[in-house]
Every structure is written in structure tokens, then in C-alpha cells.
């Protein structure tokens, strides 16, 4: 019955968030309507939604999303080619739980972790 999930993350500045996701990560804005305090982004088969939270302290933001991919090496390289900052504690590596992962932070310190299952 369940088909999809669209996480909702906080953002302080809609234009800054849109710019990061479009120009750094290759997302596109979803839909033709623009909402003053809400942003919907998509890339391939995933969506991430953002709600305005102007007073959030990025150092106290614990928003996180885990995004599965089927070609983590190419995705990682594409972000490096775009000069996307990889989290200092999140370089591409194989984790003990059988995932190859890397992480980055968006402008509001929402943690985006990308992972691919390693064949056993």
C-alpha cells in the first residue's frame, strides 16, 4: 500500500535552499505553483519538501534524510565535480552495516546521507 515518502525539512531562506538544491545537487522545483513558506524539490524519483523556519539555529538542526541510490560512485563523483562540500565526517566509505555511504549538509545543516547496498 505505501508507495513513497517525501521528507519535510526546515529551511531559513527559500531562495538559498532552492539555489543549493538546483545548482549544487541537480534537483528541480516541483510543480508550477510557488508557495511563500514552502518549497518542493525533486530529482529522478525522490522528493524533498521544505517548510520555512526562519528562527532555526542551524547548529541545533537535526533534520536528516537517507537517500538510496544504485550508483553511489557516480553520484559522489558528480557532487565532487560540482564542488559540493562533503561532510568532514561523511566521506564515501563502506560502513559495517553493509552500505556504501557519504553525507553532506545543506545550507540549514540538514544532513543528507546517500547510500547503496553492497552486494554480499
XYZ file of C-alpha atoms in Angstrom:
120
model
C 0.000 0.000 0.000
C 2.741 2.503 0.812
C 4.317 3.945 -2.311
C 6.668 6.780 -1.444
C 7.892 9.128 1.234
C 8.615 12.847 0.985
C 10.532 14.145 3.981
C 9.855 17.702 5.164
C 12.917 19.628 6.335
C 13.287 23.117 7.797
C 14.702 25.992 5.769
C 15.536 29.546 6.768
C 15.681 31.069 3.305
C 13.699 29.658 0.392
C 15.902 31.230 -2.295
C 19.100 29.932 -0.695
C 17.645 26.446 -0.298
C 16.341 26.380 -3.871
C 19.688 27.576 -5.215
C 21.637 24.887 -3.333
C 19.396 22.014 -4.373
C 19.134 23.149 -8.010
C 22.663 24.382 -8.708
C 24.668 22.096 -6.436
C 22.670 18.858 -6.301
C 20.779 18.944 -9.606
C 17.227 18.987 -8.227
C 14.307 20.777 -9.856
C 11.446 22.631 -8.256
C 8.307 20.501 -8.210
C 5.062 21.861 -9.574
C 4.173 25.136 -11.184
C 2.782 26.893 -8.116
C 5.028 28.829 -5.772
C 4.180 28.883 -2.082
C 5.547 31.654 0.080
C 6.698 29.487 3.005
C 7.031 26.075 1.366
C 9.311 24.517 -1.255
C 9.086 21.169 -3.021
C 12.119 19.790 -4.854
C 12.583 16.585 -6.845
C 15.292 14.646 -8.606
C 14.558 11.475 -10.519
C 12.154 9.515 -8.277
C 12.637 11.344 -4.975
C 11.066 14.439 -3.474
C 12.155 16.582 -0.557
C 9.843 19.232 0.842
C 10.920 22.244 2.905
C 8.977 24.406 5.315
C 10.033 27.878 6.390
C 11.584 28.069 9.849
C 13.391 31.412 9.869
C 14.450 31.174 13.515
C 16.047 27.738 13.395
C 19.601 27.670 14.639
C 21.480 25.557 12.066
C 23.812 24.304 14.801
C 20.764 22.846 16.567
C 19.052 21.431 13.471
C 18.876 17.652 13.477
C 16.990 17.242 10.178
C 18.245 14.146 8.359
C 17.348 12.198 5.238
C 18.763 8.887 3.998
C 18.614 8.614 0.206
C 19.256 5.295 -1.503
C 20.997 5.190 -4.859
C 22.003 2.490 -7.318
C 25.259 4.159 -8.440
C 26.860 5.811 -5.449
C 30.295 6.160 -7.016
C 28.972 8.184 -9.969
C 26.748 10.299 -7.701
C 29.651 11.032 -5.360
C 31.892 11.997 -8.285
C 29.200 14.228 -9.773
C 28.953 16.129 -6.480
C 32.737 16.453 -6.294
C 32.726 17.775 -9.870
C 30.156 20.401 -8.779
C 32.359 21.338 -5.786
C 29.681 20.215 -3.333
C 31.173 20.123 0.151
C 31.143 16.590 1.530
C 30.645 16.389 5.292
C 34.060 16.102 7.002
C 32.821 13.026 8.890
C 30.968 11.614 5.890
C 33.337 10.704 3.066
C 32.452 7.862 0.729
C 33.134 4.607 2.539
C 31.760 1.160 3.218
C 30.004 1.005 6.574
C 29.880 -2.048 8.885
C 26.137 -2.397 8.177
C 26.747 -3.220 4.506
C 26.127 0.179 2.924
C 28.485 2.357 0.921
C 27.667 5.899 2.019
C 28.603 9.557 2.064
C 26.981 12.612 3.635
C 26.689 16.343 3.137
C 24.942 19.278 4.775
C 22.560 21.697 3.100
C 22.546 25.445 3.944
C 20.436 24.807 7.071
C 22.544 21.853 8.287
C 20.019 19.237 7.226
C 22.113 16.081 6.878
C 21.720 14.255 3.561
C 23.192 10.761 3.585
C 23.377 8.847 0.324
C 23.764 5.081 0.447
C 23.948 1.976 -1.693
C 23.718 -1.601 -0.501
C 26.916 -3.549 -1.072
C 26.432 -6.937 -2.702
C 27.229 -9.796 -0.343
